[in-house]
Coordinates of C-alpha atoms in Angstrom, one line a residue:
X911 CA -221.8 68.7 -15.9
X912 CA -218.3 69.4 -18.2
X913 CA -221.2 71.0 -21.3
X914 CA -223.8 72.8 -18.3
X915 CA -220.3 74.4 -16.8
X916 CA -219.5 75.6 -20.9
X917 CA -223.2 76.3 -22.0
X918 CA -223.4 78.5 -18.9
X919 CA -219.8 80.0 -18.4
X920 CA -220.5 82.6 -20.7
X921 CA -223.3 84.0 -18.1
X922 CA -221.0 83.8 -15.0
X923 CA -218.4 85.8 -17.0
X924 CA -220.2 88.5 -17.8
X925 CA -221.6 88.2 -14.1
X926 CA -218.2 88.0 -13.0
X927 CA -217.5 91.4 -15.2
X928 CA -219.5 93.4 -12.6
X929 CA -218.3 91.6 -9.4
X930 CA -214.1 91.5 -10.0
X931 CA -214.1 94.5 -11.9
X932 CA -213.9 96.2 -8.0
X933 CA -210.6 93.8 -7.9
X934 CA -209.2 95.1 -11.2
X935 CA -210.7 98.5 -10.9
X936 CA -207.3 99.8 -9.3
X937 CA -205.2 97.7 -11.6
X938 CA -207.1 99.2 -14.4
X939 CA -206.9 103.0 -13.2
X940 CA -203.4 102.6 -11.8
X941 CA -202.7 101.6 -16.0
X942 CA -204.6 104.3 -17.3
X943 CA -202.7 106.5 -14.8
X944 CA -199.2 105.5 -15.9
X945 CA -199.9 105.6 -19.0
X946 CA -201.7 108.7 -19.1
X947 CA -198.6 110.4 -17.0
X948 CA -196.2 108.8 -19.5
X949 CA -198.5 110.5 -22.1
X950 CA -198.8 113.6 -20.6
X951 CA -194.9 113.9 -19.5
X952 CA -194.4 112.8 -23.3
X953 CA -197.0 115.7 -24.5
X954 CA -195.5 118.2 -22.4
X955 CA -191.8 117.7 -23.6
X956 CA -193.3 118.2 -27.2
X957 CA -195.2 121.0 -26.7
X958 CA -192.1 122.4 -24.9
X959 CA -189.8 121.4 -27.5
X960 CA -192.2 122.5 -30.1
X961 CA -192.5 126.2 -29.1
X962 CA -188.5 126.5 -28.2
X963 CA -188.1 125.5 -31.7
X964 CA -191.2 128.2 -32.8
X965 CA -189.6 130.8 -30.5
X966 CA -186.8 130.3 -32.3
X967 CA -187.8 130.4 -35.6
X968 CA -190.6 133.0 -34.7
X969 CA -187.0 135.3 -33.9
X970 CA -185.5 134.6 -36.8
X971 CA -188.4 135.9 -38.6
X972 CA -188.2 139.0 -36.3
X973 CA -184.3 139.5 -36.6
X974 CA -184.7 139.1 -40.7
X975 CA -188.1 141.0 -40.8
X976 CA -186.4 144.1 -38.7
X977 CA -182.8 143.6 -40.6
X978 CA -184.7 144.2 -43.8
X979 CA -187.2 147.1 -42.7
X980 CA -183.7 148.4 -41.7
X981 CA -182.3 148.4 -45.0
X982 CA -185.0 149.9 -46.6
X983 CA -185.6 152.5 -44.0
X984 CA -182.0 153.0 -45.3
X985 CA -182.4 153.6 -48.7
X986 CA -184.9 156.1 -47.2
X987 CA -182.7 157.8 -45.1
X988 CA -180.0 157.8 -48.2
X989 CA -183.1 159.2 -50.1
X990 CA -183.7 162.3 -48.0
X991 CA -179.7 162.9 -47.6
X992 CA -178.9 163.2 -51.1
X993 CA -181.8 165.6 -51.2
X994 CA -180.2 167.3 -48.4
X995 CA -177.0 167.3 -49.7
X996 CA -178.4 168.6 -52.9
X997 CA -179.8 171.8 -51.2
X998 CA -176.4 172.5 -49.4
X999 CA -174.7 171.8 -52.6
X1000 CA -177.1 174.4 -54.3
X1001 CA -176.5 176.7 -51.8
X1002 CA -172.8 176.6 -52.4
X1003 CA -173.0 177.6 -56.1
X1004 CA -171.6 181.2 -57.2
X1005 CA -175.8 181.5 -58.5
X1006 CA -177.1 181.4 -55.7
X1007 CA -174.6 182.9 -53.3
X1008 CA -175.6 186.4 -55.3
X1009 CA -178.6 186.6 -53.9
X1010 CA -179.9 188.3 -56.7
X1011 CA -183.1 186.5 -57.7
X1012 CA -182.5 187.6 -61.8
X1013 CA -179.5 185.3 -61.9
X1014 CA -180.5 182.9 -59.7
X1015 CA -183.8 182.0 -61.1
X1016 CA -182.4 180.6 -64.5
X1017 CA -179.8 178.3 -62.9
X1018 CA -182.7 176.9 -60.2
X1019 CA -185.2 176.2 -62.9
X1020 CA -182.7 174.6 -64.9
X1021 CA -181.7 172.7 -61.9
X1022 CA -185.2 171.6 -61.1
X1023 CA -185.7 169.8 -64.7
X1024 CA -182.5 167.7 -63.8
X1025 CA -183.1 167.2 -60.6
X1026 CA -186.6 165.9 -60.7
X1027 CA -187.4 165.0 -57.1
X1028 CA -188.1 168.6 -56.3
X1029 CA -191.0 170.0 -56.7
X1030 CA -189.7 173.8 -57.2
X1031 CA -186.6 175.9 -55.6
X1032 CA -187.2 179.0 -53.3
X1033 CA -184.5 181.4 -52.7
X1034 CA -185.5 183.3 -49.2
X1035 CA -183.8 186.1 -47.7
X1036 CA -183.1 187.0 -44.4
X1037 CA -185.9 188.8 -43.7
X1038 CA -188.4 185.9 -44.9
X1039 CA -189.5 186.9 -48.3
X1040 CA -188.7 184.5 -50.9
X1041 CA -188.9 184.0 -54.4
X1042 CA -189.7 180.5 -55.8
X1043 CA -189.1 179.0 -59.8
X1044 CA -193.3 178.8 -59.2
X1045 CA -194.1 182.4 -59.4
X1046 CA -191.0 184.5 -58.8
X1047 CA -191.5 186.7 -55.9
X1048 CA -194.0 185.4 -53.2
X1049 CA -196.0 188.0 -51.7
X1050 CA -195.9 186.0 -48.8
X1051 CA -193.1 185.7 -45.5
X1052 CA -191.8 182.4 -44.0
X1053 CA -189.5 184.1 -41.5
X1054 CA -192.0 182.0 -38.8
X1055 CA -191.6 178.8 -40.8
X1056 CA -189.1 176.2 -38.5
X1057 CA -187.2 175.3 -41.7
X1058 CA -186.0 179.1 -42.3
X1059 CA -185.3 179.6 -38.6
X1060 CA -183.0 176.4 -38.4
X1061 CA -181.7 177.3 -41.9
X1062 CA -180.4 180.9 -40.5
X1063 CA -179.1 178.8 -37.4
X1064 CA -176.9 177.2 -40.1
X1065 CA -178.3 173.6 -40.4
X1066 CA -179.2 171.6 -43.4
X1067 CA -183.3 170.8 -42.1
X1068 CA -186.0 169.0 -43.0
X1069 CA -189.4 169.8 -42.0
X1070 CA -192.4 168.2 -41.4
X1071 CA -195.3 168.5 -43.5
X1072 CA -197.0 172.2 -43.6
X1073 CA -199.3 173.8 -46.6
X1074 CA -197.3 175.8 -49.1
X1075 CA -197.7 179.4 -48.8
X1076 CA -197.1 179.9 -52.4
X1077 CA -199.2 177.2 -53.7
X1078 CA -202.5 177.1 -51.5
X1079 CA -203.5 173.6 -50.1
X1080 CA -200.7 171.9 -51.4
X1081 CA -198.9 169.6 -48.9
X1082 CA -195.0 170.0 -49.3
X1083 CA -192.0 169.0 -47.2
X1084 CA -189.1 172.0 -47.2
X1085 CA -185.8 171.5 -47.1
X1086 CA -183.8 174.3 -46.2
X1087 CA -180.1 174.8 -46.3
X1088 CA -178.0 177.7 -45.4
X1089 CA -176.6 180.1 -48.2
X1090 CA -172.7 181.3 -46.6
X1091 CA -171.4 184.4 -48.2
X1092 CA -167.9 182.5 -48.4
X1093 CA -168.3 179.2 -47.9
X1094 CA -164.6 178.0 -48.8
X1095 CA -163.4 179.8 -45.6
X1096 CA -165.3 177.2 -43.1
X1097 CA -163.3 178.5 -40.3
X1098 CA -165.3 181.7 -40.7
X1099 CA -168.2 180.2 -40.9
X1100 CA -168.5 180.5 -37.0
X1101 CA -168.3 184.1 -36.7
X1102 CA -170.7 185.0 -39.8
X1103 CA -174.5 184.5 -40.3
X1104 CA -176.0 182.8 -43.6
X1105 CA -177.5 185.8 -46.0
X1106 CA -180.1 183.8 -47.1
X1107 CA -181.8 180.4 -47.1
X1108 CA -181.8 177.7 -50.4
X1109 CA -185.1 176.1 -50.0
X1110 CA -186.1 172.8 -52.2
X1111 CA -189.7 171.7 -51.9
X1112 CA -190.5 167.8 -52.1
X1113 CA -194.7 167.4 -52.9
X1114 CA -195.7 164.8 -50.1
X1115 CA -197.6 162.7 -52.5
X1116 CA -193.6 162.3 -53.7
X1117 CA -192.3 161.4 -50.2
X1118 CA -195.7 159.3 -49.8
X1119 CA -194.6 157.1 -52.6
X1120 CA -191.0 156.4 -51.4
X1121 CA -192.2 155.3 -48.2
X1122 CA -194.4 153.2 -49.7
X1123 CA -191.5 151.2 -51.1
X1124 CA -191.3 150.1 -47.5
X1125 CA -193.1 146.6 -47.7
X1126 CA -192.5 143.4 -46.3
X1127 CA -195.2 141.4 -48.0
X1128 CA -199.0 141.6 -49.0
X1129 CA -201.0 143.6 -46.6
X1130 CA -197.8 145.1 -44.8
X1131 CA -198.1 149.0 -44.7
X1132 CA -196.2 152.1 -43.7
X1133 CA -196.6 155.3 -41.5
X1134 CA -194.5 157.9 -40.4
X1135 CA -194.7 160.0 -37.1
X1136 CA -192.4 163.3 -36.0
X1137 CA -190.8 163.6 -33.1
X1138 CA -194.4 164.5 -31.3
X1139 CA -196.2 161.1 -32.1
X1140 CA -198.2 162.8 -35.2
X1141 CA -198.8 160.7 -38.2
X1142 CA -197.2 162.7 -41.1
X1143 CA -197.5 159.9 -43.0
X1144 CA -200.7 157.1 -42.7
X1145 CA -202.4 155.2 -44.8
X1146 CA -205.7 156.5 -43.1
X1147 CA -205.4 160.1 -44.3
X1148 CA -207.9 161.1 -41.0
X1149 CA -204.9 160.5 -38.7
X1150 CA -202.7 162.7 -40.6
X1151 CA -201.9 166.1 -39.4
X1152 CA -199.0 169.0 -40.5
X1153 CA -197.6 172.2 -38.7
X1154 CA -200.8 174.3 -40.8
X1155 CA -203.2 171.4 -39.6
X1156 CA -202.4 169.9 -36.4
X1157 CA -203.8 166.3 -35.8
X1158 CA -204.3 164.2 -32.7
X1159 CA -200.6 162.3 -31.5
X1160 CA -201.1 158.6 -31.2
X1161 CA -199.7 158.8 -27.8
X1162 CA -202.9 159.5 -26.9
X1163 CA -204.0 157.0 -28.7
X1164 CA -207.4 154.8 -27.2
X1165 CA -205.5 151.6 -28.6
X1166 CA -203.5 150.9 -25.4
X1167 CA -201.0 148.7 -27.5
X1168 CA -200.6 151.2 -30.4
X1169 CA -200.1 154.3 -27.6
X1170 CA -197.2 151.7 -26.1
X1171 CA -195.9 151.3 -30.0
X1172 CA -195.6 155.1 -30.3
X1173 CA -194.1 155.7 -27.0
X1174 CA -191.2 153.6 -28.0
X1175 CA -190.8 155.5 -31.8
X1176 CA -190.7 159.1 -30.2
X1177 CA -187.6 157.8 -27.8
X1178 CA -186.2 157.1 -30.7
X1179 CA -186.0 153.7 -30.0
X1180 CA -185.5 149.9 -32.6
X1181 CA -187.3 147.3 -32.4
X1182 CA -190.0 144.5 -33.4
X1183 CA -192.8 143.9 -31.3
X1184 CA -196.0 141.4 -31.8
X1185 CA -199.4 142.9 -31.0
X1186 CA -203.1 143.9 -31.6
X1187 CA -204.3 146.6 -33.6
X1188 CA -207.9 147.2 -34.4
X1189 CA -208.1 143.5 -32.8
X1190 CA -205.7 142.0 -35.5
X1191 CA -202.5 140.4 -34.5
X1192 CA -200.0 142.1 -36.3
X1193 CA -195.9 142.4 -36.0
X1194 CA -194.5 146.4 -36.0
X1195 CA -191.2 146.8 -37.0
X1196 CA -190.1 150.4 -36.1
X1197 CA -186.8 152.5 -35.9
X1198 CA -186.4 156.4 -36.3
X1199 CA -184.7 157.8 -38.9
X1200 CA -181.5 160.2 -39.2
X1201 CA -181.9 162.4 -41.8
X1202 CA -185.1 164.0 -40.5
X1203 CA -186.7 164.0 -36.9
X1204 CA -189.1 161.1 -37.6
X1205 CA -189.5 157.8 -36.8
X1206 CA -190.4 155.1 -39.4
X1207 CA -192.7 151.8 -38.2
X1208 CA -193.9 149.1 -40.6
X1209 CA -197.2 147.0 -40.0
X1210 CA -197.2 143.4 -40.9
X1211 CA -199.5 141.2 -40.6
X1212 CA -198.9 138.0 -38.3
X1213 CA -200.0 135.7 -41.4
X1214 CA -197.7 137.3 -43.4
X1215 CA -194.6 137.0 -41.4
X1216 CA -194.9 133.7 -40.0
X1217 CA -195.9 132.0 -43.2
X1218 CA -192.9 129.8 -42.7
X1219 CA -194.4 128.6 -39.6
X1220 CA -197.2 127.2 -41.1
X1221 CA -195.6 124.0 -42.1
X1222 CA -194.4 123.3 -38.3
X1223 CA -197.9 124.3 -37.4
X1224 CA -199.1 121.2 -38.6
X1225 CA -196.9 118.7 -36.7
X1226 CA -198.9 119.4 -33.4
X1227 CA -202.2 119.0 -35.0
X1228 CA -201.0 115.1 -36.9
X1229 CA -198.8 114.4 -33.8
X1230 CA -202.6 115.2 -31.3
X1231 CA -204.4 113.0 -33.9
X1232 CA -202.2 109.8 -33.7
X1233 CA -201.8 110.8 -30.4
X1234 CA -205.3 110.4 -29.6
X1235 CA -205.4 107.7 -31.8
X1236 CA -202.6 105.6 -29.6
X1237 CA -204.4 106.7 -26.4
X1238 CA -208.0 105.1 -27.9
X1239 CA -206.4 101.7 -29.1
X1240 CA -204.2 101.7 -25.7
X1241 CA -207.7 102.5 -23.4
X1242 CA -209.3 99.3 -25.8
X1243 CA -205.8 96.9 -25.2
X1244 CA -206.1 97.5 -21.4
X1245 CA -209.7 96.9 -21.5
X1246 CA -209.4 93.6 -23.5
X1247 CA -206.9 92.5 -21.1
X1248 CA -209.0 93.4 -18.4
X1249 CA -212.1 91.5 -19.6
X1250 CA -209.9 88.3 -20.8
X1251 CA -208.2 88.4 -17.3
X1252 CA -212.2 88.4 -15.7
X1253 CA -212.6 85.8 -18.5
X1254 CA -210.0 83.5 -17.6
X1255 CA -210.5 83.6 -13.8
X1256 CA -214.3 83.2 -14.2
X1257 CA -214.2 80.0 -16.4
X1258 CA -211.2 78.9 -13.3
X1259 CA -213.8 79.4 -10.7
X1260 CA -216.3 77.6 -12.8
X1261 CA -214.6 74.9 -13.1
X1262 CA -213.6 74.8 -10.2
X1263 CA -216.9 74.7 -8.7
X1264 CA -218.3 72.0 -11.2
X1265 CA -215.2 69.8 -10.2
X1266 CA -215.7 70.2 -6.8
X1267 CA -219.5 68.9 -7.1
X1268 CA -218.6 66.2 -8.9
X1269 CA -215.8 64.8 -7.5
X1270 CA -217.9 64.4 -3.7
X1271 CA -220.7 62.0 -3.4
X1272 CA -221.2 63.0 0.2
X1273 CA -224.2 65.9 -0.2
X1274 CA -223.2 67.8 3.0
X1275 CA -219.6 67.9 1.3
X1276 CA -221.3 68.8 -2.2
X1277 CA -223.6 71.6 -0.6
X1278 CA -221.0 73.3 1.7
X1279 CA -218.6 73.3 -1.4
X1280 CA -221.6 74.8 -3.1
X1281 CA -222.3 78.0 -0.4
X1282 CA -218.8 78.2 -0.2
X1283 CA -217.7 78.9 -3.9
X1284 CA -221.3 80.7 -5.0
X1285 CA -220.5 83.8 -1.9
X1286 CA -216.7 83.7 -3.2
X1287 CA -217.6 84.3 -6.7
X1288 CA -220.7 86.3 -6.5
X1289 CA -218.6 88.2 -3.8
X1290 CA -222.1 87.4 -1.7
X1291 CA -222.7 88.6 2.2
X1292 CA -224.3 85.3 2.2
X1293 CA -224.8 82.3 0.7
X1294 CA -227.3 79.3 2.2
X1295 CA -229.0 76.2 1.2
X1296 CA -231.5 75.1 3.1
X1297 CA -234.6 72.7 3.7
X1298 CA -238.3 74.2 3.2
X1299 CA -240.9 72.6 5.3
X1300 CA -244.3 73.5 3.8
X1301 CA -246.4 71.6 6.8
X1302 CA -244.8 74.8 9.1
X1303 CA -243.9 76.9 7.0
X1304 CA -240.4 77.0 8.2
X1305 CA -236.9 76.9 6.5
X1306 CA -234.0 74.5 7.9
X1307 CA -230.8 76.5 7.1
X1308 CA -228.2 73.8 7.4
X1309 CA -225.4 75.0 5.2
X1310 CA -224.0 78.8 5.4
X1311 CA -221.2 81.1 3.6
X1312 CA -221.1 84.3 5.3
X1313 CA -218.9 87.3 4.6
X1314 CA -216.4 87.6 7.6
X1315 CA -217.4 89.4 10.4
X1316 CA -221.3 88.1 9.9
X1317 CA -223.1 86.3 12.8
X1318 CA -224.2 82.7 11.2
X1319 CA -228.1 82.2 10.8
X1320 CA -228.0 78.4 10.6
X1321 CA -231.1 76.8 12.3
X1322 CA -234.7 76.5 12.2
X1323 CA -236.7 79.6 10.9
X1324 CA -239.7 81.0 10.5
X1325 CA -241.6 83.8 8.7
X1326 CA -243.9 86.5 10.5
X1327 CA -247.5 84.9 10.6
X1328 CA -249.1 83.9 7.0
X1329 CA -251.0 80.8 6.1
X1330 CA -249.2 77.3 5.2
X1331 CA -247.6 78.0 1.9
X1332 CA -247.2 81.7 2.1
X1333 CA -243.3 81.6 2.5
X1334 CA -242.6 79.3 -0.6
X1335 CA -244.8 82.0 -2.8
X1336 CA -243.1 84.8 -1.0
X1337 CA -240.1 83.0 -2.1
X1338 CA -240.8 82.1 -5.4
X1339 CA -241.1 86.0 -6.1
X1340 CA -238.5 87.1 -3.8
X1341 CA -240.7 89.1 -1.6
X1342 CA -239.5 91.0 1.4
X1343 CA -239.6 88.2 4.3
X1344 CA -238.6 88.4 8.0
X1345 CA -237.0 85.1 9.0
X1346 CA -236.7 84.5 13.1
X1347 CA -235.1 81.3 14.7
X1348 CA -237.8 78.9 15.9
X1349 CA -236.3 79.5 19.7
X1350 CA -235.1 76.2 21.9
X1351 CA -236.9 74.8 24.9
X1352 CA -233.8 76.0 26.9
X1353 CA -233.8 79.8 25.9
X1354 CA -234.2 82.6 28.2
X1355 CA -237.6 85.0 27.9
X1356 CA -234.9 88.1 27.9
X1357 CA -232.9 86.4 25.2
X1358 CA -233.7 88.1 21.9
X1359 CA -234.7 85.8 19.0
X1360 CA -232.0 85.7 16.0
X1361 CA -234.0 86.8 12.9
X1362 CA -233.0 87.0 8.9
X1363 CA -234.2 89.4 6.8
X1364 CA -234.5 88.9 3.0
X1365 CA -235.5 92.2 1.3
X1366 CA -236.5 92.6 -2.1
X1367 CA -234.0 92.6 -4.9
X1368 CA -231.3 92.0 -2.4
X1369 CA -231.7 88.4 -2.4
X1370 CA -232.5 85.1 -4.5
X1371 CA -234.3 82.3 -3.6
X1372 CA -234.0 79.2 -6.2
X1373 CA -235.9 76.2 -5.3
X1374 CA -234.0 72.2 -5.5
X1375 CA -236.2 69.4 -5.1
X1376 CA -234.1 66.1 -4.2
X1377 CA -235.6 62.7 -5.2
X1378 CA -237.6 62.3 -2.1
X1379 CA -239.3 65.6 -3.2
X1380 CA -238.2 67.2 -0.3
X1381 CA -237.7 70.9 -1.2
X1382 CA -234.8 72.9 -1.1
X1383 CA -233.6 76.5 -1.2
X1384 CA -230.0 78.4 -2.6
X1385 CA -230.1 81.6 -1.0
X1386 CA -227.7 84.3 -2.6
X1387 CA -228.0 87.4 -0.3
X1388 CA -226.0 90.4 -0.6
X1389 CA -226.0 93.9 0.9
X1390 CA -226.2 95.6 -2.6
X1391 CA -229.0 95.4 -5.5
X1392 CA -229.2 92.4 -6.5
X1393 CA -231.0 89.4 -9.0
X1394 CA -230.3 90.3 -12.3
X1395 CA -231.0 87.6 -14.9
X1396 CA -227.3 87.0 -15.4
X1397 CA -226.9 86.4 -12.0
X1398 CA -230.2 83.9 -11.6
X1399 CA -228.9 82.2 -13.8
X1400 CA -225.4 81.5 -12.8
X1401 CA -227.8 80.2 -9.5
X1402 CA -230.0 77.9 -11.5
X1403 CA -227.4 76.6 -13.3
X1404 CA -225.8 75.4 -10.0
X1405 CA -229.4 74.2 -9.0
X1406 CA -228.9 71.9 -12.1
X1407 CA -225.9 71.1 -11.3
X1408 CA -227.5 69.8 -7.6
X1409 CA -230.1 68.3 -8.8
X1410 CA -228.8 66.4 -11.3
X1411 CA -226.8 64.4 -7.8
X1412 CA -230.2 62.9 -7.2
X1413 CA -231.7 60.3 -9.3
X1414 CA -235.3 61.8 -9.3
X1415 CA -234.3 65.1 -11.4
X1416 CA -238.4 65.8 -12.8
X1417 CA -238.7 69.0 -10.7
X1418 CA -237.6 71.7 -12.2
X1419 CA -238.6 74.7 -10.2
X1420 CA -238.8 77.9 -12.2
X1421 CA -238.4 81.2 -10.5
X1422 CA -239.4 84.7 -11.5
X1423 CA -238.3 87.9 -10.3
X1424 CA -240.1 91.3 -9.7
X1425 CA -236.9 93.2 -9.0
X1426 CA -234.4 94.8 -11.1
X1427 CA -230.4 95.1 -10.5

């Protein structure tokens, strides 16, 4: 009995996998559940932590990317003032003061080789003619020009971009100073007008190039608006525009996010903002600058300026992996546990059952143990052994398990009409049968006859003869689809087990099944 209960332990177990696996089913989700909460609380403070850290070093990056587009837009604003300061300090000079274009011509020309960043000096009067170290006297007028007007006002000005009048299509930026008749005497300066205007011309290719100092890395580029959201400066020459050749202003832009980047530069506003252009994700660092009504932004590209991020990047994507890893072998731990728990109390209730057999040599003890542990572990609504009598084709249950809350069926029953021998085929292929109680002498034509009902594949019928060939029956019925081979099995085995209490053991009744679990 000790080597049937081993060879055929192995059976029950994995029978027993299907049937407790409803008793561990909550232990084994209320696991997964703590542990994937404790996972996902632990995943959540990481990701957490990881993007304050990011955040943090992502503003870094900002603070140091806009600190150093400010000290270049610096040297550009230092750039344009010495130029400035150049004109006024032209303007200042005995030369020029004259006014008279033969002395003054000589000393600008002289002053344009040394100075180099202009592209020539104009001397303009106060009626708008001008002569330039180009061609002398200009046959054309500038008195419309805003650069003379804000000259005569008496301010140092830069302009924005127009087309020489002198030199046709060229692109220049003026900048005008004014020429005082006495410019020691500053108090007088308030009740006097300038008499003329000292005009320096810068190419814009020139400007174009110092701009393009501005750089913060590969693929970072430049542009420049004035005060109207016009691109005087772009590195797609299409959006550029000038007083002689007005262009579109980028407040009007279709890109919503560059319209909201230009907004903020014609305020006159600092800053660094992360956002989509021509659907790339790009950083714009932008501030205006003082020596001239225009605002400075720089494009960078988000690759470009969170390079230093790419390390950090990496942690989430190892940390997921071993992550997932942990998650994997803890899903297999709680499911080996699981199965070794099913294991361990399967082989118990083996035993137990085996033990229980042979430790009785009363049969009605040995048979009620039997009913009794087969419902319990095959969690069965019923479980019955009974004696088959093939002369009336009726079935003797004697001993019952039945789920709690289930009417016994012990007594003398038989099947709906069929010839002598029908039930025991029926039975040996597990055939839909209708059992009803053989009714006493004493019962009552109202009382209703107490019937059974074996339907296919939710019941097994496996035959015992004992050693006065009278033939037996373990019924295993359950509410469920039932009679897989594991679980015929586990019931032969026990049939073994019963016979093998009777000395005459040569029948070995064999059973077949039509019905799948």
């Amino acid at each position: 009995m000790r080597s049937l209960a081993r060879a055929k332990s192995w059976k029950l177990t994995r029978l027993m996998s299907a049937r407790l696996k409803g008793e561990y089913r909550l232990r084994y989700i209320a696991a997964l559940l703590i542990f994937s909460g404790t996972v996902f609380a632990i995943s959540l403070i990481g990701y957490i932590s990881y993007q304050s850290v990011r955040r943090s070093i992502v503003n870094n990056l900002e603070r140091n990317a806009l600190l150093e587009v400010k000290q270049r837009a610096n040297n550009i604003d230092r750039w344009i003032g010495t130029r400035k300061a150049e004109i006024e300090m032209l303007a200042n000079t005995p030369p020029v003061r004259s006014m008279n274009w033969s002395l003054v011509e000589p000393y600008l020309k002289s002053e344009v080789t040394r100075l180099q960043e202009f592209y020539h000096f104009a001397l303009i009067e106060p009626d708008g003619s001008y002569y330039t170290t180009k061609v002398g006297r200009a046959l054309a007028n500038v008195s419309d020009r805003q650069h003379f007007q804000k000259a005569m006002a008496g301010e140092v000005y830069v302009s924005d971009p127009t087309i020489s009048r002198t030199l046709k299509q060229q692109s220049i930026v003026p900048i005008s100073g004014p020429v005082w008749s006495n410019p020691a005497n500053s108090s007088s300066k308030t009740n006097q007008k300038p008499i003329g205007v000292m005009n320096g011309v810068i190419k814009i290719d020139r400007l174009a190039k110092i701009i393009g100092n501005l750089e913060y890395g590969k693929g970072t580029y430049a542009f420049v608006l004035n005060s109207q959201g016009v691109p005087i400066l772009h590195p797609d020459q299409r959006l550029m525009g000038n007083i002689d050749r007005p262009a579109p202003s980028l407040l009007d832009s279709p890109d919503g996010n560059l319209a909201s980047i230009v907004r903020e530069m014609v305020y006159q506003k600092t800053g660094i903002s992360l956002t989509e252009i021509n659907d790339t994700k790009v950083y714009v660092a932008y501030l205006p600058l003082e020596q001239a009504e225009w605002s400075i932004a720089l494009v960078i590209p988000l690759y470009n300026l969170e390079k230093e991020l790419r390390p950090l990047n990496i942690l989430p994507a190892v940390a997921a992996g071993f992550l997932a890893a942990a998650i994997l072998a803890a899903i297999v731990v709680i499911k080996l546990l699981e199965k070794n728990r099913i294991r361990t109390r399967t082989e118990a209730l083996l035993h137990r059952l085996t033990s229980r057999i042979r430790a009785s040599l009363n049969l009605d003890r040995i048979l009620e143990t039997t009913v009794e542990e087969l419902g319990t572990v095959l969690d069965l609504d019923r479980a019955i052994f009974g004696w088959y009598d093939p002369r009336q084709d009726t079935l003797e249950f004697c001993w019952e398990y039945c789920r709690e809350g289930l009417p016994a069926k012990l007594g003398v029953f038989g099947a709906e009409s069929g010839p002598s021998g029908d039930l025991a085929a029926r039975l040996h292929h597990c055939e839909s049968v209708l059992l009803r109680e053989k009714t006493s002498a004493d019962a009552t034509t109202s009382q209703e006859c107490a019937h059974l009902e074996l339907k296919n594949s939710h019941y097994v019928a496996v035959p015992v003869l004992t050693h006065t060939n009278r033939l037996g029956y373990i019924f295993a019925c359950a509410n469920r689809q039932f009679a897989t081979p594991d679980e015929v099995e586990v019931l032969e085995a026990v049939a073994d087990s019963l016979r093998s209490q009777f000395p005459n053991p040569t029948f070995r009744g064999k059973f077949k099944s039509n019905s799948k679990f």
